[in-house]
Amino acid sequence: MTVLLRGGTYFLEEPLRFEPADSGTADAPITWAAYPGELPVLSAGQRVGGWEETELICKPPDNWEDEPEIPRRAWVTQMEGPAFRQLWVNGGRRYRPRLPHRGLYKTTGLPPGAKPRGEFSGCFTQYRVDPEILGEWRHPGQVEFVMVMRWLECRMPIQAVDRETGLVDTVTGAPFLPAKHWESREWERFYLDNVFEALLEPGGWYLDQQESKLYYLPYPEETLETTEVVAPRFPYVILVAGDPDADNYLEYLHFQGLTLAHNEWHKPEGQPWWGFKGNQSVDGQAAVSVPGAFEAVGMRHSRLSHCTMAHVGTYGIQLGRGCKENEVSHCDLFDLGAGGVKLGTVSMEDTEISGHNTIADCHIHDGGLFHHSAVGLWIGQSGHNLIAHNEINHLHYSGVSVGWCWNLDPTGSHDNVLEYNHIHDIGQGWLSDMGGVYTLGDSPGTVLRYNLIHHVRHGEFGGRGIYHDAWCSNVLDEYNVVYRCDSECINFQHGHGNVARNNLLALGGELGVIGHACPDEDASVTLEGNILYTQGCPAVGGNYEHGEYHFRRNLYWDADGRPLRFGGLSFEEWQKQGLDQDSVIADPGSAHPGAGDFTLPDDSPALALGFKPFDLSTVGPRGKVGAGSG
């Protein structure tokens, strides 16, 4: 049976909910689809009306001497109900006023008496900033102090400010010291969100919760008659509610050609934007507690194809507990408050009933716009998933995160395959300690192959193409091209049984093309038959004093002609350590490496070492994506 939805926007009164009784069968699936040639939009938001033209005079912050107090064209309307942090106008995201208007400030220190309590036990709630930043704000309690630190953002409501000393007191605290290193006093960066006095440019908006008024500064071409303003109302657009605990699943339910939009999720009152549940990170990484606009539990043998998830405040799709043998294909996910797709759960208790899902031919881009630490695609305790032919780009943290265990305990994240994905423009100089692909825990059977990963830019440290963090073990990397990463192309930490073979790794950053940190006696890495191309940076960085390493038949080359370094050693010293066999230093002859073209000539010395050329011309989606494309 097929249910056809005509074009237009459907502003829902509540999420569209499906239960096991709504299941189809293998021979007769239930399909909810767009009417041919039309674009239905399912919205969790509401149109905002009742606007009146007015002039708004905001007193600019004290340090904005070049901003005169002049009236600005504004619209205002009465806005009752719960607060919201996101707004869309004529299909485009608009932003709350913030300081600085672009870029980030830096904290300047901690108040007297603050003492370091270890890297992971901070919970500081007072910070020093430049006093000139702080103004006489209309509603200081509505301002959020957003600290961009390590691999997460800490969104902390302000309790009080002292304009004389530059002291900011926040309601909730950050989990880490507000400095990259306590000794160095390299203080973390931040911005101030939702400052009424910064409402100075067209496209800005402010919700005055005390007066229940919504202000918007329109662009010159926007008029009251032709402008649609949409505010979010509830977190889920489509909710698939099976019951895996009762072995009662929803099956054979398909969605095609639909657009989901305009949702928002509110963290429970009083909780910080990070935390731990037992020994599992809840929000300490990847914004994993944030749900999806399409939220599924206990869904099997179902499909989302040629759908769009856009203008959302959360992740686009979450396939959680009990979701198995589902497919997401040819979907376009963008303008995301968080990330794109989440698979599985954070807890091992659900691993047996989650997995065997396919995410293919999708485009996930322009995410992390509110929850900056969200990732493009997250796999938690979930195995046997295929992630293929996707393009993932323009996020503030990792592109793909695989695994959710920081030790060698049994994990449900295994036998996952990532292939023919194009992952690029990750990090964008915001967060740190990230990867184009980021992996955790023991992951036997997990393979990364035929992926193109490039332009990974960190904020402070740790911008890697492939990052095998925290005892990640038994992962195979092969036939990947990785280049232009701020730190390393591949980094290994702890872990054993990891193999990288026949990859082309080029133009790594300050730490080298390959990196290795936190070695121990059980660590083991095999690096075989790869091309490592650098330009003034080390070929191999890190510590290799402990553990077992098998490096062989690799080709190394520095385009600047400098002597290459390997774990701080010369090539001769490196080979004398028994760490590298049958490898050479020679120019691979790549066509245009500076432009990302690493095509090898027929006489490349890499081929003589056994390097096998491979074709990545088909990376990314095969065919068009999104609603209206199928």
XYZ file of C-alpha atoms in Angstrom:
630
model
C 0.000 0.000 0.000
C 1.240 3.507 -0.828
C 0.114 6.702 0.894
C 0.762 9.730 -1.330
C 1.269 13.185 0.163
C 0.532 16.211 -1.987
C 2.967 19.086 -2.124
C 3.078 21.914 0.402
C 4.040 22.322 4.040
C 2.164 20.370 6.701
C 2.547 22.035 10.094
C 1.985 19.100 12.441
C 0.233 19.413 15.781
C 2.364 16.520 17.066
C 4.932 14.105 15.619
C 3.699 11.720 12.952
C 3.795 8.487 14.945
C 4.018 4.912 13.674
C 3.609 1.780 15.807
C 3.963 -1.964 15.111
C 0.336 -2.135 13.910
C 1.396 0.148 11.029
C 3.798 -2.484 9.663
C 3.756 -3.895 6.185
C 5.150 -7.237 5.035
C 8.001 -8.288 2.785
C 5.536 -8.825 -0.061
C 3.369 -5.806 0.726
C 5.363 -2.983 2.381
C 3.676 0.233 3.476
C 5.092 3.278 1.671
C 4.582 6.933 2.542
C 5.662 8.884 -0.517
C 5.514 12.252 -2.225
C 2.882 12.601 -4.906
C 4.731 12.397 -8.266
C 6.321 15.714 -9.116
C 5.407 17.364 -5.803
C 7.346 18.215 -2.612
C 5.516 17.643 0.689
C 7.210 19.103 3.780
C 6.424 17.742 7.254
C 7.146 20.474 9.783
C 7.509 20.340 13.569
C 7.335 24.117 13.595
C 4.776 26.874 13.382
C 4.346 29.933 11.236
C 4.969 33.125 13.136
C 2.571 35.938 12.305
C 1.228 39.138 13.756
C 4.320 41.125 12.822
C 4.456 44.873 13.103
C 7.018 47.199 11.553
C 9.039 49.153 14.096
C 12.370 50.851 14.658
C 14.738 49.207 17.075
C 17.526 51.054 18.813
C 20.094 48.742 20.368
C 22.922 50.274 22.326
C 26.026 48.609 20.841
C 28.555 47.020 23.193
C 31.022 49.489 24.671
C 33.904 48.367 22.467
C 31.916 48.944 19.256
C 32.711 52.654 19.054
C 32.165 52.681 15.287
C 28.553 51.509 15.688
C 26.334 54.537 16.232
C 23.031 54.344 18.037
C 20.833 54.545 14.965
C 17.355 53.116 14.467
C 17.252 49.807 12.663
C 14.362 48.497 10.641
C 12.797 45.712 12.672
C 9.715 43.561 12.989
C 8.200 42.595 16.317
C 5.435 40.201 17.317
C 3.990 38.752 20.492
C 5.400 35.234 21.024
C 3.972 33.096 23.797
C 5.012 29.567 24.736
C 8.311 27.772 25.302
C 11.572 29.431 24.309
C 13.401 28.346 21.170
C 16.925 28.850 19.898
C 16.445 28.472 16.147
C 14.418 30.267 13.503
C 13.970 29.996 9.744
C 12.923 32.765 7.363
C 11.917 32.031 3.772
C 13.601 28.651 4.011
C 16.906 29.929 5.414
C 18.352 29.624 8.909
C 18.645 32.815 10.879
C 20.888 33.307 13.904
C 20.564 34.874 17.315
C 22.784 37.924 17.942
C 26.193 36.990 19.292
C 29.534 38.467 20.304
C 31.881 38.567 18.588
C 29.782 38.923 15.479
C 32.229 36.609 13.715
C 35.038 34.472 15.094
C 35.729 33.705 18.751
C 37.050 35.416 21.866
C 39.581 33.869 24.251
C 39.165 33.571 27.974
C 41.928 35.292 29.928
C 42.064 33.106 33.011
C 40.327 31.945 36.155
C 39.415 33.925 39.276
C 41.806 33.910 42.275
C 41.716 30.691 44.256
C 40.723 28.430 41.369
C 42.894 25.330 41.391
C 43.393 22.638 38.758
C 41.484 19.471 39.557
C 42.660 17.317 36.683
C 41.835 17.254 33.017
C 38.409 15.617 33.377
C 37.162 16.964 36.693
C 36.963 20.680 36.054
C 33.386 21.863 36.405
C 34.557 25.456 36.634
C 31.709 27.967 36.614
C 33.672 31.214 36.752
C 35.889 32.613 34.017
C 37.903 35.725 33.338
C 37.393 37.587 30.060
C 38.381 40.966 28.667
C 36.121 43.405 30.590
C 35.504 45.414 27.406
C 33.509 42.474 26.059
C 30.917 42.806 28.793
C 28.192 45.393 28.418
C 25.067 46.517 30.217
C 22.916 43.818 28.686
C 19.153 43.960 28.572
C 18.682 40.411 29.860
C 22.029 38.941 31.012
C 20.276 35.774 32.212
C 19.345 34.972 28.597
C 22.930 35.225 27.385
C 24.771 31.930 26.909
C 28.523 31.637 27.422
C 29.498 29.064 24.763
C 32.993 27.726 25.346
C 34.554 25.882 22.415
C 36.955 23.472 24.094
C 38.631 20.199 23.175
C 36.017 18.194 21.287
C 32.809 19.783 22.561
C 30.996 23.026 23.080
C 29.879 23.943 26.580
C 26.725 26.035 26.432
C 26.510 27.699 29.837
C 23.775 30.201 30.779
C 25.198 33.291 32.452
C 24.286 33.911 36.077
C 26.148 37.190 36.636
C 28.948 39.325 35.202
C 31.337 41.800 36.798
C 32.195 44.508 34.281
C 35.007 45.844 36.424
C 37.014 42.644 36.683
C 35.763 40.756 33.623
C 34.445 37.885 35.763
C 31.691 35.768 34.228
C 29.691 33.483 36.528
C 27.768 30.685 34.785
C 24.886 28.483 35.940
C 26.483 25.250 34.747
C 30.170 24.511 34.270
C 32.563 23.106 31.714
C 34.066 19.630 32.255
C 37.671 20.590 31.507
C 40.114 23.217 32.588
C 39.472 26.308 30.445
C 43.047 26.134 29.210
C 44.610 23.820 26.676
C 47.316 23.090 29.265
C 47.293 24.412 32.823
C 50.958 25.352 32.746
C 50.851 27.140 29.409
C 47.738 29.226 30.139
C 46.598 28.805 26.531
C 43.057 29.753 27.372
C 40.040 28.323 25.593
C 37.893 30.197 23.092
C 34.265 31.198 23.450
C 31.448 33.348 22.150
C 28.450 34.982 23.772
C 25.154 33.867 22.279
C 21.809 35.668 22.428
C 22.968 39.194 23.309
C 20.179 41.687 22.563
C 22.642 44.554 22.164
C 24.371 42.691 19.332
C 21.151 42.683 17.282
C 22.615 44.983 14.652
C 22.609 43.219 11.275
C 19.788 42.044 8.987
C 18.917 38.393 9.551
C 19.370 38.611 13.313
C 16.565 37.813 15.736
C 15.958 37.873 19.461
C 13.290 36.265 21.637
C 12.605 38.370 24.712
C 11.293 35.754 27.109
C 10.380 38.291 29.801
C 8.200 40.354 27.495
C 7.154 37.425 25.242
C 8.239 39.344 22.164
C 10.116 38.170 19.102
C 12.261 40.684 17.224
C 13.614 40.214 13.707
C 15.792 42.481 11.566
C 14.722 41.811 7.975
C 16.894 41.993 4.899
C 16.102 44.916 2.577
C 14.238 42.693 0.112
C 12.072 41.052 2.774
C 8.550 42.356 3.253
C 5.796 41.426 5.671
C 3.610 40.277 2.782
C 6.141 37.907 1.192
C 8.075 36.554 4.165
C 7.427 33.269 5.969
C 8.916 32.924 9.449
C 8.912 29.493 11.078
C 9.787 28.701 14.706
C 10.292 25.147 16.026
C 7.782 23.560 18.418
C 8.736 19.951 19.244
C 11.702 17.572 18.741
C 10.426 14.801 16.461
C 8.839 15.080 13.037
C 8.403 11.335 12.499
C 8.509 8.952 15.454
C 8.710 5.201 14.798
C 7.875 3.490 18.084
C 8.469 -0.237 18.074
C 8.993 -2.152 21.298
C 12.145 -4.301 21.071
C 11.893 -5.258 24.749
C 8.587 -6.983 23.992
C 9.860 -8.376 20.675
C 7.274 -6.198 18.947
C 8.823 -4.506 15.933
C 7.618 -2.186 13.230
C 8.636 -3.657 9.861
C 8.542 -2.970 6.125
C 7.680 0.717 6.398
C 9.138 2.897 3.653
C 9.419 6.674 3.243
C 10.179 8.241 -0.127
C 10.499 11.806 -1.334
C 9.531 13.489 1.954
C 11.100 16.535 3.594
C 11.329 16.794 7.398
C 11.969 20.213 8.912
C 11.688 22.745 11.749
C 12.223 20.750 14.918
C 14.102 21.510 18.113
C 15.139 19.518 21.160
C 15.501 20.947 24.649
C 17.928 19.420 27.098
C 16.165 18.694 30.411
C 16.169 21.744 32.639
C 19.210 22.101 34.869
C 21.384 19.568 33.058
C 24.693 20.668 31.535
C 25.446 20.207 27.871
C 27.809 17.341 28.663
C 27.938 14.449 31.091
C 28.438 10.757 31.749
C 26.095 7.822 32.320
C 28.064 5.229 34.230
C 31.318 5.088 32.289
C 29.650 6.038 28.998
C 29.902 9.538 27.603
C 26.442 11.008 27.115
C 27.202 14.484 25.849
C 30.924 14.569 26.432
C 31.390 13.855 22.742
C 29.520 13.992 19.452
C 26.342 15.473 21.020
C 25.085 11.894 21.267
C 22.082 12.584 23.472
C 20.560 14.827 20.797
C 17.846 12.839 18.938
C 16.843 12.866 15.272
C 14.024 14.608 13.440
C 13.291 11.080 12.218
C 13.531 9.018 15.400
C 13.152 5.235 15.282
C 13.136 2.495 17.907
C 12.422 -1.133 17.049
C 12.261 -0.590 13.263
C 13.347 -3.371 10.899
C 13.447 -4.019 7.150
C 12.453 -0.424 6.409
C 13.773 2.291 4.120
C 14.141 6.045 3.738
C 14.981 7.016 0.171
C 15.253 10.329 -1.672
C 14.213 12.230 1.459
C 15.446 15.568 2.767
C 16.181 16.410 6.405
C 16.812 20.132 6.479
C 16.315 23.181 8.698
C 16.362 21.037 11.822
C 17.674 21.704 15.301
C 18.813 18.126 15.968
C 20.332 15.208 14.092
C 18.502 14.364 10.906
C 17.936 10.627 11.492
C 18.394 8.308 14.454
C 18.023 4.551 14.111
C 18.252 3.519 17.751
C 17.362 0.522 19.878
C 16.250 -2.522 17.966
C 16.728 -0.970 14.525
C 18.046 -3.620 12.184
C 18.358 -4.242 8.442
C 17.174 -0.782 7.442
C 18.380 1.376 4.565
C 18.838 5.119 4.207
C 19.711 6.027 0.628
C 19.872 9.071 -1.653
C 18.907 11.423 1.167
C 20.056 15.029 1.512
C 20.710 16.188 5.090
C 21.740 19.815 5.591
C 21.191 22.930 7.704
C 21.495 20.680 10.733
C 21.490 21.949 14.306
C 23.398 18.755 15.177
C 24.595 16.047 12.755
C 23.263 13.774 10.050
C 22.627 10.147 11.029
C 22.982 8.174 14.274
C 23.072 4.376 14.405
C 22.766 2.362 17.615
C 22.978 3.382 21.246
C 25.601 4.357 23.814
C 24.937 1.286 25.957
C 26.047 -2.296 25.364
C 22.738 -3.642 26.635
C 21.149 -3.019 23.238
C 23.848 -4.265 20.894
C 22.264 -7.615 20.032
C 19.203 -5.934 18.565
C 20.765 -3.103 16.580
C 22.798 -3.236 13.390
C 22.968 -4.515 9.799
C 21.848 -1.099 8.516
C 22.949 0.602 5.296
C 23.572 4.326 4.812
C 24.383 4.871 1.138
C 24.467 7.573 -1.513
C 23.559 10.369 0.904
C 24.875 13.901 1.221
C 25.357 15.102 4.815
C 26.581 18.660 5.010
C 26.467 21.998 6.780
C 25.876 20.580 10.247
C 26.798 21.260 13.847
C 25.250 24.711 13.532
C 23.990 24.736 17.125
C 25.386 21.527 18.674
C 28.870 22.141 17.264
C 30.297 18.809 18.494
C 27.820 16.722 16.510
C 29.212 14.488 13.750
C 28.033 13.712 10.256
C 27.401 10.034 10.919
C 27.651 8.325 14.311
C 27.814 4.568 14.947
C 27.599 3.652 18.617
C 26.996 0.152 19.914
C 25.990 -1.197 16.521
C 27.661 -3.621 14.146
C 27.554 -4.991 10.599
C 26.598 -1.614 9.135
C 27.527 -0.513 5.614
C 28.383 3.169 5.092
C 28.958 3.615 1.367
C 29.106 6.330 -1.299
C 28.203 9.225 0.964
C 29.516 12.763 0.847
C 30.042 14.322 4.286
C 31.323 17.872 4.587
C 31.316 21.175 6.455
C 30.970 20.128 10.067
C 32.701 21.489 13.161
C 33.778 18.098 14.499
C 34.334 14.610 13.047
C 32.826 13.414 9.789
C 32.128 9.810 10.847
C 32.452 8.422 14.393
C 32.594 4.630 14.800
C 32.496 2.932 18.213
C 31.634 4.032 21.728
C 34.098 2.386 24.111
C 37.293 3.914 25.540
C 38.945 0.629 26.521
C 39.208 -2.983 25.351
C 35.943 -4.155 26.905
C 33.556 -6.043 24.596
C 31.741 -3.658 22.293
C 28.880 -3.905 19.833
C 30.692 -1.772 17.266
C 32.339 -4.321 14.985
C 32.207 -5.493 11.378
C 31.313 -2.035 10.124
C 32.386 -1.191 6.570
C 33.030 2.356 5.334
C 33.734 2.528 1.623
C 33.689 5.018 -1.258
C 32.827 7.958 0.989
C 33.995 11.500 0.258
C 34.691 13.284 3.544
C 36.057 16.804 3.416
C 36.128 20.243 5.034
C 35.781 18.805 8.525
C 36.424 20.780 11.718
C 36.775 24.118 9.940
C 39.041 25.419 12.702
C 36.495 25.069 15.511
C 36.868 21.983 17.709
C 39.857 19.707 18.314
C 40.912 16.061 18.562
C 38.815 14.948 15.604
C 38.981 12.804 12.509
C 37.459 12.675 9.082
C 36.795 9.162 10.354
C 37.124 8.742 14.130
C 37.131 5.279 15.737
C 37.013 3.954 19.299
C 37.359 0.595 21.045
C 37.953 -2.941 19.834
C 36.369 -3.185 16.370
C 37.175 -6.561 14.766
C 35.946 -6.790 11.203
C 35.729 -3.017 10.733
C 37.168 -1.865 7.397
C 37.826 1.605 5.956
C 38.438 1.299 2.218
C 38.263 3.407 -0.937
C 37.487 6.622 0.952
C 38.622 10.099 -0.074
C 39.306 12.265 2.993
C 40.806 15.746 2.918
C 40.921 19.211 4.487
C 40.501 18.391 8.165
C 41.156 21.584 10.150
C 41.309 21.617 13.935
C 40.761 24.522 16.308
C 43.687 23.890 18.669
C 45.036 20.377 18.054
C 44.280 16.970 16.591
C 42.936 17.389 13.046
C 43.370 13.911 11.580
C 42.090 12.253 8.429
C 41.662 8.854 10.092
C 41.918 8.824 13.871
C 42.056 5.501 15.729
C 41.601 6.789 19.262
C 41.448 5.161 22.718
C 42.373 1.508 22.250
C 40.805 1.257 18.843
C 41.921 -2.183 17.705
C 41.652 -4.637 14.807
C 40.679 -2.101 12.144
C 41.846 -2.336 8.529
C 42.530 0.828 6.473
C 43.152 0.132 2.802
C 42.920 1.897 -0.559
C 42.156 5.300 0.962
C 43.418 8.694 -0.170
C 43.919 11.092 2.738
C 45.484 14.527 2.393
C 45.601 18.116 3.710
C 45.029 17.428 7.405
C 46.174 19.844 10.096
C 47.769 17.080 12.183
C 48.242 13.608 10.652
C 46.639 11.677 7.831
C 46.330 8.620 10.130
C 46.837 8.540 13.889
C 46.951 5.448 16.132
C 46.546 5.542 19.927
C 47.048 2.527 22.213
C 45.266 -0.258 20.310
C 46.529 -3.422 18.700
C 46.040 -5.317 15.465
C 45.466 -2.209 13.351
C 46.601 -2.449 9.740
C 47.047 0.339 7.165
C 47.979 -0.900 3.705
C 47.986 0.476 0.176
C 46.845 3.952 1.188
C 48.000 7.215 -0.351
C 48.664 9.606 2.524
C 49.800 13.098 1.673
C 50.465 16.550 3.067
C 49.916 15.847 6.720
C 50.290 18.632 9.232
C 52.606 19.570 12.040
C 52.789 16.053 13.507
C 53.543 14.186 10.282
C 51.764 11.931 7.807
C 51.447 9.046 10.294
C 51.203 9.580 14.040
C 51.257 7.311 17.061
C 50.530 8.338 20.628
C 50.165 6.673 24.031
C 52.058 3.483 23.176
C 52.076 0.544 25.568
C 53.510 -2.956 25.551
C 50.414 -4.383 23.848
C 50.225 -1.801 21.062
C 50.722 -3.079 17.545
C 50.459 -1.449 14.112
C 51.185 -2.718 10.618
C 51.954 -0.090 7.950
C 52.481 -1.821 4.650
C 52.709 -0.765 1.023
C 51.629 2.860 1.506
C 52.727 6.105 -0.130
C 53.582 8.814 2.410
C 54.055 12.171 0.699
C 54.975 15.202 2.773
C 56.170 18.741 2.343
C 58.437 19.805 5.154
C 56.771 17.798 7.939
C 57.791 14.437 9.436
C 56.860 11.293 7.553
C 56.224 9.333 10.736
C 55.615 11.077 14.037
C 54.955 9.856 17.540
C 56.398 7.409 20.044
C 57.459 3.862 19.131
C 59.413 2.896 22.238
C 56.888 0.281 23.329
C 54.740 -2.144 21.398
C 55.118 -4.046 18.141
C 55.350 -2.306 14.769
C 55.630 -3.790 11.302
C 56.455 -1.127 8.710
C 57.413 -2.467 5.293
C 57.378 -1.655 1.582
C 56.344 1.958 2.123
C 57.432 4.803 -0.123
C 58.342 8.095 1.554
C 58.929 11.468 -0.083
C 59.343 15.090 1.002
C 58.487 17.510 -1.799
C 60.650 20.196 -0.138
C 63.713 17.967 -0.318
C 64.305 18.050 3.420
C 65.670 15.026 5.286
C 62.699 12.968 6.443
C 62.136 12.212 10.114
C 60.666 9.029 11.562
C 59.685 9.145 15.207
C 62.403 11.759 15.653
C 65.001 9.612 13.859
C 66.653 9.740 10.469
C 65.641 7.067 7.959
C 68.861 5.149 8.575
C 68.405 5.276 12.354
C 64.762 4.318 11.948
C 65.600 1.227 9.888
C 68.357 0.224 12.296
C 65.690 0.048 15.001
C 64.104 -2.766 12.981
C 60.931 -0.727 12.499
C 60.893 -0.596 8.700
C 61.752 -3.169 6.043
C 62.136 -2.831 2.279
C 60.893 0.771 2.275
C 62.452 3.518 0.169
C 62.650 7.284 -0.110
C 61.707 8.257 -3.661
C 59.456 10.629 -5.586
C 56.231 8.788 -6.472
C 55.750 11.115 -9.431
C 52.182 12.106 -8.569
C 50.573 14.283 -11.234
C 49.497 17.379 -9.261
C 49.688 16.614 -5.522
C 49.176 20.244 -4.530
C 45.787 20.125 -6.263
C 44.858 16.737 -4.837
C 45.699 14.751 -7.982
C 47.921 11.842 -6.950
C 47.741 9.876 -10.210
C 50.902 7.801 -10.608
C 52.911 7.424 -13.808
C 53.617 3.957 -15.134
C 57.215 4.168 -13.979
C 56.464 5.263 -10.407
C 58.821 3.614 -7.892
C 55.737 2.988 -5.734
C 54.552 0.405 -8.255
C 57.866 -1.397 -8.027
C 57.265 -1.722 -4.277
C 53.931 -3.414 -4.954
C 51.596 -0.432 -4.537
C 48.312 -1.166 -6.320
C 46.673 1.870 -7.969
C 42.968 2.251 -7.266
C 40.129 4.320 -8.680
C 38.184 6.766 -6.500
C 36.263 8.444 -9.321
C 32.993 7.005 -7.974
C 33.305 8.216 -4.380
C 30.289 10.023 -3.011
C 26.627 9.584 -3.968
C 25.721 7.703 -7.119
C 22.930 9.813 -8.555
C 20.871 12.698 -7.228
C 19.921 13.046 -3.583
C 17.050 14.538 -1.641
C 13.323 15.030 -2.085
C 12.340 15.363 -5.727
C 15.366 13.425 -6.982
C 13.897 9.924 -7.146
